[in-house]
XYZ file of C-alpha atoms in Angstrom:
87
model
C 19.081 12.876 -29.308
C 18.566 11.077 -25.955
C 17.995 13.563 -23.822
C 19.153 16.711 -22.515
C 19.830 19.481 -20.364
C 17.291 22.874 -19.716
C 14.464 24.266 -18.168
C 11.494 22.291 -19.131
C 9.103 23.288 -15.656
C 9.391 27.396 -15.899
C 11.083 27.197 -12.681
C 14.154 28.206 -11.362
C 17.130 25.490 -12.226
C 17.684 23.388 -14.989
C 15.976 19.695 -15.495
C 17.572 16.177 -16.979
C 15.709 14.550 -19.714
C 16.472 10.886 -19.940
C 15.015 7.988 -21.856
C 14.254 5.101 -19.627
C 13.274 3.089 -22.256
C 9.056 3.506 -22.500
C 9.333 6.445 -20.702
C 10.651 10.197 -20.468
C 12.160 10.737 -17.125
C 12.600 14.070 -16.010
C 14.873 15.050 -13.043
C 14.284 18.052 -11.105
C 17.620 19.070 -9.398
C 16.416 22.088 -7.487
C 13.350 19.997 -5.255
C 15.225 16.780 -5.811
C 11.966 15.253 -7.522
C 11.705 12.979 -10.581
C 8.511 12.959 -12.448
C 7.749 10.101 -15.311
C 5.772 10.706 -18.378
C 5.109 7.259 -20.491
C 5.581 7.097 -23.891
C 3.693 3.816 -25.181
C 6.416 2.044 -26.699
C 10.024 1.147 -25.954
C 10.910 2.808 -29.754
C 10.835 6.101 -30.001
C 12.907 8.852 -30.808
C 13.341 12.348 -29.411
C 12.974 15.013 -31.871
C 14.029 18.098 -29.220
C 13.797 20.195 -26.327
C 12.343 23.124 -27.521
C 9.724 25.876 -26.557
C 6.894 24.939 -28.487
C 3.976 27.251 -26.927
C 5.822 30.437 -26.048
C 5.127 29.742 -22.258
C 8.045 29.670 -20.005
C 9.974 25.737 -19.712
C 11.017 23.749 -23.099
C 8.541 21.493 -23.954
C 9.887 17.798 -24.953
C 8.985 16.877 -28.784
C 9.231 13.246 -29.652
C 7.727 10.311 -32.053
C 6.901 6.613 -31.550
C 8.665 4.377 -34.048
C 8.890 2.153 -36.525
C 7.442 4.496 -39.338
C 8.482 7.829 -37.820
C 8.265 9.727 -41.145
C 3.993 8.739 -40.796
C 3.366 9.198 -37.404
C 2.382 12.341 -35.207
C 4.438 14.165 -33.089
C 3.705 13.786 -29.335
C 4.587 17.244 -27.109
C 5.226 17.162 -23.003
C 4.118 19.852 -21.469
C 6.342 19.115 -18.340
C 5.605 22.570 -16.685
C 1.850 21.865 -16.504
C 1.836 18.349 -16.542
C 0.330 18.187 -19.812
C 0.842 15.173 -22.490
C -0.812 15.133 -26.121
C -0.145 14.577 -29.527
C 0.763 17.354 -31.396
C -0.906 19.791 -33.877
């Protein structure tokens, strides 16, 4: 998975996910803005676009590789902004 289409803000429209390398890029259509969240590392993979806290906008799961299978997931929070290593 590379990225995606869906609501990830909670806000009318849909947003595109993209992997820019050691970033997630998010582009907001409806107020033509693009926000970019850093990742760390140029390897990682994207594990989904999900809603992971039951609030409304999908919440982008992903993990830093080499050594996926050992290391945490990390969650953006794109409708409040919010980055942190999942639970």
């Amino acid at each position: 998975l590379r990225g995606g289409i869906c609501d990830t803000n909670g806000k009318p429209g849909n947003e595109i996910v993209i992997n820019t390398g050691s970033r997630i890029r998010i582009i907001r259509d409806f107020n033509r803005t693009i926000k970019d969240y850093n990742v760390g590392s140029k390897i990682w993979t994207l594990e989904g676009i999900y809603n992971y806290d039951g609030k409304p906008g999908n919440e982008i799961i992903y993990k830093i590789i080499p050594n996926r299978y050992n290391r945490p997931s990390y969650v953006i929070c794109d409708a409040n902004g919010k980055h942190y290593r999942k639970r």
